[in-house]
mmCIF file of C-alpha atoms in Angstrom:
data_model
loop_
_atom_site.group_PDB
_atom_site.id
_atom_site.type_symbol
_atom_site.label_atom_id
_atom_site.label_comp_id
_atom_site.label_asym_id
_atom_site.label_seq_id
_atom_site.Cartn_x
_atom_site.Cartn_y
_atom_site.Cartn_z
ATOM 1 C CA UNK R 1 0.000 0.000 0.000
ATOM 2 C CA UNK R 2 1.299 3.346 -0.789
ATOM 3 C CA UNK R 3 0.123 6.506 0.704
ATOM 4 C CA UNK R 4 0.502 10.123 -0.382
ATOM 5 C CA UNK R 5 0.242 13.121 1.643
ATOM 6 C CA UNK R 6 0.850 16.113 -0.148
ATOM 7 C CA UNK R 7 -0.445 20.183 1.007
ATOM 8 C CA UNK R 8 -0.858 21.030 -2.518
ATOM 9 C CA UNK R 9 -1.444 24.697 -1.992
ATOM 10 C CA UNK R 10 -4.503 24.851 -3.340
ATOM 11 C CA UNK R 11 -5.603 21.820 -5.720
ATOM 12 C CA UNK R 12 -6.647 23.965 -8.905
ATOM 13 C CA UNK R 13 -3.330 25.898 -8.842
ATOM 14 C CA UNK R 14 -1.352 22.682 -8.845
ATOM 15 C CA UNK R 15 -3.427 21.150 -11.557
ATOM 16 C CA UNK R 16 -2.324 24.079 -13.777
ATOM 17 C CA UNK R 17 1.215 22.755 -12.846
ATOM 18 C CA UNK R 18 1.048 19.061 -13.581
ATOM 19 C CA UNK R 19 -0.298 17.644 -10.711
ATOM 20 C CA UNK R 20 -2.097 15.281 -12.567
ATOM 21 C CA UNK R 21 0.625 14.475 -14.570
ATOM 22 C CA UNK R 22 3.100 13.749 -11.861
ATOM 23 C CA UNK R 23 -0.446 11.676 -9.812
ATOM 24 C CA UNK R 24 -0.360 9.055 -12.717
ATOM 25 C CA UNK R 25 3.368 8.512 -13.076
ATOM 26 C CA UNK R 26 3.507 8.443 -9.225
ATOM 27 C CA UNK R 27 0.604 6.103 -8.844
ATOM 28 C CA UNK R 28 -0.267 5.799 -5.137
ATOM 29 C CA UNK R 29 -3.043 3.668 -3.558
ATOM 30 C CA UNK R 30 -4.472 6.618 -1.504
ATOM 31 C CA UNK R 31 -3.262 10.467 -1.760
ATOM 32 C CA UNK R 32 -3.997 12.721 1.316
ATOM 33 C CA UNK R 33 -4.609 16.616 0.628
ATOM 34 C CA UNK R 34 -4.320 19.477 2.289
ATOM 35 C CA UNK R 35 -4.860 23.121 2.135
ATOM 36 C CA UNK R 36 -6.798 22.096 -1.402
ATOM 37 C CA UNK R 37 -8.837 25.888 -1.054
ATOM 38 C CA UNK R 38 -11.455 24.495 -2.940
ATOM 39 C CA UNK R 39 -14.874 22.995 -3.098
ATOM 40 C CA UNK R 40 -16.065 20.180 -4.831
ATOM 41 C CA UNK R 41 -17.726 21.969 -7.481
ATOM 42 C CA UNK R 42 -14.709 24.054 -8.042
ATOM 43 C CA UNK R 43 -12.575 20.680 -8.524
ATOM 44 C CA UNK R 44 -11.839 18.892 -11.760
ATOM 45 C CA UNK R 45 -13.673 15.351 -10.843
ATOM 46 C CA UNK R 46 -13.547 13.682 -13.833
ATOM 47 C CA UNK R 47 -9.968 14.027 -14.645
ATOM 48 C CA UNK R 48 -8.885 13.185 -11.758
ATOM 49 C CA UNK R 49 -11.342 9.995 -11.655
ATOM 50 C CA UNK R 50 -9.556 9.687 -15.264
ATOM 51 C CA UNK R 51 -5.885 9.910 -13.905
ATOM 52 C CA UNK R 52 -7.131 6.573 -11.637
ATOM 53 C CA UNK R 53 -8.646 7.971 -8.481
ATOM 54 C CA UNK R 54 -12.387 6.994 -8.671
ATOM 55 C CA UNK R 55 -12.762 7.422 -5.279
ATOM 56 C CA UNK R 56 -12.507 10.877 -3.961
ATOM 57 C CA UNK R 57 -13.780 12.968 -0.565
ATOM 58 C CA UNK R 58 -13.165 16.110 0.291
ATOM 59 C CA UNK R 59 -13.940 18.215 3.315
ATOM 60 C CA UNK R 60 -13.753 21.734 2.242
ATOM 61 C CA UNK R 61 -13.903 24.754 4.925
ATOM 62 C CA UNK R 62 -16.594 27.141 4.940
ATOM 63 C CA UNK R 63 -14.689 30.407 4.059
ATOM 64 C CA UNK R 64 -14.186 30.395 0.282
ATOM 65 C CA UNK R 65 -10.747 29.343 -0.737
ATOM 66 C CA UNK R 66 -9.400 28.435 2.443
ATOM 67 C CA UNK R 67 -7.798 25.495 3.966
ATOM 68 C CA UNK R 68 -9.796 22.406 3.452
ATOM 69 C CA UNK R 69 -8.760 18.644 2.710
ATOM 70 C CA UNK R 70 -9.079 15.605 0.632
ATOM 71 C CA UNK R 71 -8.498 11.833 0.230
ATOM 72 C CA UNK R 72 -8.441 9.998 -3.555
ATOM 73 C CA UNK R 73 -7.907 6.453 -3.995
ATOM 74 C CA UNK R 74 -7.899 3.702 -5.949
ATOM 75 C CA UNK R 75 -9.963 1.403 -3.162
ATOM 76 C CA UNK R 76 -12.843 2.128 -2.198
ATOM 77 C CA UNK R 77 -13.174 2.726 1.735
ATOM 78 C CA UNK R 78 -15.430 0.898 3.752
ATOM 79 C CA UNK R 79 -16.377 4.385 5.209
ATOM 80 C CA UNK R 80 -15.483 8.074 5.455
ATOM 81 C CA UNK R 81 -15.666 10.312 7.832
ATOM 82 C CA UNK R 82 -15.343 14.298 7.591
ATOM 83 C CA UNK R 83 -14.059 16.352 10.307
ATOM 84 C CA UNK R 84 -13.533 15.207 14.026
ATOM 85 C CA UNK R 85 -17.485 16.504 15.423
ATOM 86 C CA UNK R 86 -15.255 19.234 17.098
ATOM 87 C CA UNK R 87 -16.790 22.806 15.730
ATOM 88 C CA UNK R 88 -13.675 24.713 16.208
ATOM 89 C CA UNK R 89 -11.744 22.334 13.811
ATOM 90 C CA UNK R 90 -14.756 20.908 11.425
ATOM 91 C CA UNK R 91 -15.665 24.495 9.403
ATOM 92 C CA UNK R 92 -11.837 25.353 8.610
ATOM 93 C CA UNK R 93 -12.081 21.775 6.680
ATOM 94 C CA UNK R 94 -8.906 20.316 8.175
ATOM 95 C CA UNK R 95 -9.617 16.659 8.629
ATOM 96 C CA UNK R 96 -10.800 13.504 6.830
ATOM 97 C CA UNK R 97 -10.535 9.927 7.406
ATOM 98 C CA UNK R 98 -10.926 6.516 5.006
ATOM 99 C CA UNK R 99 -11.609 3.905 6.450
ATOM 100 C CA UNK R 100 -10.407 0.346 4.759
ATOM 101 C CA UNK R 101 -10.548 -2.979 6.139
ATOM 102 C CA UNK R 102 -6.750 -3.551 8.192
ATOM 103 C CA UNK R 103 -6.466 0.330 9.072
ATOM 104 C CA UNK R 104 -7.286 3.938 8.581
ATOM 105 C CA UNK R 105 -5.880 6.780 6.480
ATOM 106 C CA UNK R 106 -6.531 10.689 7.681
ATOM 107 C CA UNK R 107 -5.628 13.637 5.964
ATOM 108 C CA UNK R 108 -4.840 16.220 8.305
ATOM 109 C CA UNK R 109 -4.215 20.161 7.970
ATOM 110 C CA UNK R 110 -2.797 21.468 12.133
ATOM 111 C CA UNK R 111 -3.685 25.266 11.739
ATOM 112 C CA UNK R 112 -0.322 27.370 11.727
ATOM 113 C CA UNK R 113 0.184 30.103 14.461
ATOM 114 C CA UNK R 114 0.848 33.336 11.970
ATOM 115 C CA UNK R 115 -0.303 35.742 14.903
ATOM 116 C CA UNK R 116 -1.462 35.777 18.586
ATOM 117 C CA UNK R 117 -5.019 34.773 17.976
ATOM 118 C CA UNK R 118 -4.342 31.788 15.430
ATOM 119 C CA UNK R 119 -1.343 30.599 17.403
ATOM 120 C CA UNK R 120 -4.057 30.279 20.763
ATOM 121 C CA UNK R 121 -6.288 28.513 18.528
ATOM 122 C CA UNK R 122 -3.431 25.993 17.229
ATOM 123 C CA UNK R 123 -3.126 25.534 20.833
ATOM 124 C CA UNK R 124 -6.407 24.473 21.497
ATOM 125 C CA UNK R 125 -6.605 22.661 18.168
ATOM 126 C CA UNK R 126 -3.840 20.196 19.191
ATOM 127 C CA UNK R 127 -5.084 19.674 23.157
ATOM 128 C CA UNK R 128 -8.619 18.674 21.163
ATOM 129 C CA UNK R 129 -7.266 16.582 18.220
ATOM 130 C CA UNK R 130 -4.946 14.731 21.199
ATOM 131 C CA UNK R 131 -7.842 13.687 22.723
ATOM 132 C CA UNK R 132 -9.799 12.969 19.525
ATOM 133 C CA UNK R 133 -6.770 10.433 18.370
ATOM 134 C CA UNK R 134 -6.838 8.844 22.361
ATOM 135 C CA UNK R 135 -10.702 8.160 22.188
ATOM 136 C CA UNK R 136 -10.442 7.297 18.050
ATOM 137 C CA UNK R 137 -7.746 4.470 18.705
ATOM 138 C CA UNK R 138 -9.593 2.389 21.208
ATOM 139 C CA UNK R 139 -12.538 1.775 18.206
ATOM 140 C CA UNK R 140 -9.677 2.232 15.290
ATOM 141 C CA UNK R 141 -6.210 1.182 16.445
ATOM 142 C CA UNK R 142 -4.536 0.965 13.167
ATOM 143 C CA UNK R 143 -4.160 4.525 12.040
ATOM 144 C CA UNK R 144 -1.804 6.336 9.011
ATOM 145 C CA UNK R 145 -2.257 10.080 10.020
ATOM 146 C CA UNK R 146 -0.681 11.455 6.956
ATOM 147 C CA UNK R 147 -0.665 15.720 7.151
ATOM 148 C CA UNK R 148 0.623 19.043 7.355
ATOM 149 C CA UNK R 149 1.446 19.641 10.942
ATOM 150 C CA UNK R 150 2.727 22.776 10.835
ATOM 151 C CA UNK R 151 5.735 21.874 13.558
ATOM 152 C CA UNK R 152 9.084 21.048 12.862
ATOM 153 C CA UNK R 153 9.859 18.557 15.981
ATOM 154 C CA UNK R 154 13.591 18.486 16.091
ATOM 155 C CA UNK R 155 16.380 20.984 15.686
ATOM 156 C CA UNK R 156 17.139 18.433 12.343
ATOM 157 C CA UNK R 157 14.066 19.054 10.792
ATOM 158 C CA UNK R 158 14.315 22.251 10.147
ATOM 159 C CA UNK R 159 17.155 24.545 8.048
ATOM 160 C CA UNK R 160 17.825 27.169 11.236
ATOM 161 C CA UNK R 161 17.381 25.973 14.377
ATOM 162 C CA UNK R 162 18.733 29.040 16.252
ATOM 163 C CA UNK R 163 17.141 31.394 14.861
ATOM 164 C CA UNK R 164 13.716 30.295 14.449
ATOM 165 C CA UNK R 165 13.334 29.083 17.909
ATOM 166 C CA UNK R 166 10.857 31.804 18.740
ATOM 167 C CA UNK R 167 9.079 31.081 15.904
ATOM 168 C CA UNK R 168 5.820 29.293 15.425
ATOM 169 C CA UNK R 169 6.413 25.887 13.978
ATOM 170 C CA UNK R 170 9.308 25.608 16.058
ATOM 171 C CA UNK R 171 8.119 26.624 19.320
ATOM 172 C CA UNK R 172 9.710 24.811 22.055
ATOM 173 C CA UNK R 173 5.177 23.988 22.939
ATOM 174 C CA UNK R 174 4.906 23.208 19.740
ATOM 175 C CA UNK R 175 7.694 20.496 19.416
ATOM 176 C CA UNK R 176 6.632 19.095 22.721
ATOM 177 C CA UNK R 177 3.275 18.727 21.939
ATOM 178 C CA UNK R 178 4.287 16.841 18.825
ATOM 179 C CA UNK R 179 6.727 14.749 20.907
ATOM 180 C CA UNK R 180 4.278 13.670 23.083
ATOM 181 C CA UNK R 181 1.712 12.865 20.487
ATOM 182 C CA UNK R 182 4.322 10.478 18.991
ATOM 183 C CA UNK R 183 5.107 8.723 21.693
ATOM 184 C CA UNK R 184 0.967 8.369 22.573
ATOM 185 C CA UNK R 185 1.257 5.688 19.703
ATOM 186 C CA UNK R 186 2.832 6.419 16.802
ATOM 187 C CA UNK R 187 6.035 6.330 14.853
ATOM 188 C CA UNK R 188 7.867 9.130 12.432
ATOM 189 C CA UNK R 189 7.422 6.928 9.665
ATOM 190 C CA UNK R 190 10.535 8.947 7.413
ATOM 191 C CA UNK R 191 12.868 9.109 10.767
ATOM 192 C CA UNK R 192 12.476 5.289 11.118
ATOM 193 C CA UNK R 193 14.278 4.897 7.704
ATOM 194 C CA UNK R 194 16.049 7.667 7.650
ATOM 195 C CA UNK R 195 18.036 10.193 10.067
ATOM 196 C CA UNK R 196 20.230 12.493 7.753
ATOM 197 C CA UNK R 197 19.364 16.275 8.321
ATOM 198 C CA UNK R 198 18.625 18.740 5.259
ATOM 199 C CA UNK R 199 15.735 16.373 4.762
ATOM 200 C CA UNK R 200 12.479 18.689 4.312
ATOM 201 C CA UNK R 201 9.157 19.246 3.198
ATOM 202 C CA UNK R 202 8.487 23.185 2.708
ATOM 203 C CA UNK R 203 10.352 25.804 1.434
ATOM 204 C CA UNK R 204 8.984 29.595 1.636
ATOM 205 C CA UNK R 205 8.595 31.095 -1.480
ATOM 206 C CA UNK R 206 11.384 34.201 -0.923
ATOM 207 C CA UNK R 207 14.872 34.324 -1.057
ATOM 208 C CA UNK R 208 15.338 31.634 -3.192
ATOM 209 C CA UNK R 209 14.754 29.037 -0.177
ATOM 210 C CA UNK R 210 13.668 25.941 -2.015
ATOM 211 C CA UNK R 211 17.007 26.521 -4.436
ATOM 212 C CA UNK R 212 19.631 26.969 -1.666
ATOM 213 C CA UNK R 213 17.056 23.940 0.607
ATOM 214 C CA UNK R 214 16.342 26.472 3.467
ATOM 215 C CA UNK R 215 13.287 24.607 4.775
ATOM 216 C CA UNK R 216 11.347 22.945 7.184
ATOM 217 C CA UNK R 217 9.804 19.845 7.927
ATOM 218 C CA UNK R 218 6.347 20.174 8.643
ATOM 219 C CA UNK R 219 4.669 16.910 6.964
ATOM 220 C CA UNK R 220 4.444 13.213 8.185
ATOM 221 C CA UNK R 221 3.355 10.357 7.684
ATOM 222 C CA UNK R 222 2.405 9.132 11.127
ATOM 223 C CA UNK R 223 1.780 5.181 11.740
ATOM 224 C CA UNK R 224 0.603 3.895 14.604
ATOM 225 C CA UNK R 225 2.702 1.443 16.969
ATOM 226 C CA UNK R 226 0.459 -1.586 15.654
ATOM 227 C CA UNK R 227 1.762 -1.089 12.397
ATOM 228 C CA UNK R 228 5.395 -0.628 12.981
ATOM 229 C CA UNK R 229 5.611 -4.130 11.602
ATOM 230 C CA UNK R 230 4.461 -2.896 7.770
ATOM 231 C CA UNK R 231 6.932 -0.060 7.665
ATOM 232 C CA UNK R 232 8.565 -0.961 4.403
ATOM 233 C CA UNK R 233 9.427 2.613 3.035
ATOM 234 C CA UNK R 234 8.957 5.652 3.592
ATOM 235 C CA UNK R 235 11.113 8.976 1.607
ATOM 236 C CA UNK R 236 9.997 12.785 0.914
ATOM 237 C CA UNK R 237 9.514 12.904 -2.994
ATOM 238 C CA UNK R 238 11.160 16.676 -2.970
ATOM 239 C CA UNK R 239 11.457 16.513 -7.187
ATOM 240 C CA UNK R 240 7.495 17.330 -7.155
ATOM 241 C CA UNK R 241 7.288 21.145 -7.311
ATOM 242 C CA UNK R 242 3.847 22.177 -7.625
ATOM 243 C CA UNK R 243 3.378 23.662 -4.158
ATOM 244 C CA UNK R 244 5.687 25.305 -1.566
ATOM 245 C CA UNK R 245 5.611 21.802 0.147
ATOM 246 C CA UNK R 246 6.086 18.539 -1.887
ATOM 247 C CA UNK R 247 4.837 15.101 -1.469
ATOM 248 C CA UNK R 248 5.985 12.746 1.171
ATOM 249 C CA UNK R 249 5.304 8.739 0.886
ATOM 250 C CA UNK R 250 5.314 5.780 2.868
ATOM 251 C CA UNK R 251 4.540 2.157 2.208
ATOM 252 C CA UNK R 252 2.917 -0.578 4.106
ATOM 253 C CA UNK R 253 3.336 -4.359 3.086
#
């Protein structure tokens, strides 16, 4: 099984840039979406069904071109569910989850902390999603939470550690949070194969940052402990460049 996870940066924009292309030569089972800033009927359905994904969900937010997230496959789930049932998260569109029949795949978009205000709400966003995941894994223990996080958790995932310690995606709450929410269950799928630094996932769009690899890693593919087992790959596919971010994979036997 191979699974995507890829904050496209709005899903119509990356069309225009080969996104479909690049889907069909890189041919996962399931591909999770973020920040897609689109609704459904905004979305190109049939050529994506024609690139190979028949099945496809998306969770949009409620404020027009914002946020929002998606899941396409080639199974079909046994079920899907949108959002969490938590208000605060559901209308910004940042979660989905596909059920199939030996685990579950989420797609999940962690709200960044660009100001006071937002950077409270990520707070309370990640004490609420904590406790979602806890009371989720007794019914579902088998989950791939595949996402934009919007944390870098160690000084190797990111390209400045010093200097961007008092900022938000590198917050020293931020990283613990995310350290404690791997070790609730899960594992760093990409650090279990691989613990080189320069390894990351976004790149800001000045200064020439993706070119000189001044980034951050702020995506994962998170597996649960039960599935530790299945780990047989998992790499960041940083040749896709149709977002600020690129695609990260893993694969389960």
């Amino acid at each position: 099984m191979r699974i995507i996870s890829y904050n496209v940066n709005g899903i119509r924009a990356a069309i225009t840039k080969g996104f479909l292309d690049w889907l069909q030569a890189a041919q996962p089972d399931v591909i999770c979406l973020q920040e897609i800033k689109a609704t459904e009927d905004q979305i190109p359905v049939e050529a994506i069904t024609q690139a190979g994904y028949p099945y496809q969900y998306y969770h949009s937010a409620t404020k027009k071109g914002y946020s929002g997230v998606a899941i396409l496959s080639k199974i079909k789930p046994n079920a899907v569910v949108h959002g969490t049932g938590i208000d605060h998260m559901d209308f910004e569109g940042r979660n989905i989850r596909a059920d199939f029949d030996d685990f579950s795949v989420m797609s999940l978009y962690l709200p960044s902390g660009t100001n006071m205000d937002r950077l409270d709400h990520k707070f309370m966003f990640m004490d609420d999603f904590q406790n979602y995941i806890n009371a989720l894994k007794v019914e579902i223990p088998n989950l791939v939470i595949c996402g934009d996080y919007n944390i870098c958790h160690q000084p190797i995932d990111i390209h400045d550690p010093v200097r961007n310690k008092n900022v938000s995606g590198f917050l020293p709450e931020e990283r613990a949070w995310l350290d404690g929410f791997i070790k609730s269950g899960f594992v760093d799928s990409f650090r279990h194969f691989n613990s080189e630094p320069h390894q990351y996932s976004w790149w800001s769009y000045r200064a020439g940052a993706r070119k000189n690899n001044k980034g951050w890693r702020i995506d994962y593919n998170l597996v649960s402990d039960s599935l530790k087992h299945k780990l047989k790959r998992a790499v960041i596919l940083s040749d896709a460049v149709h977002s600020d971010h690129c695609p990260i994979l893993v694969e389960l036997e």
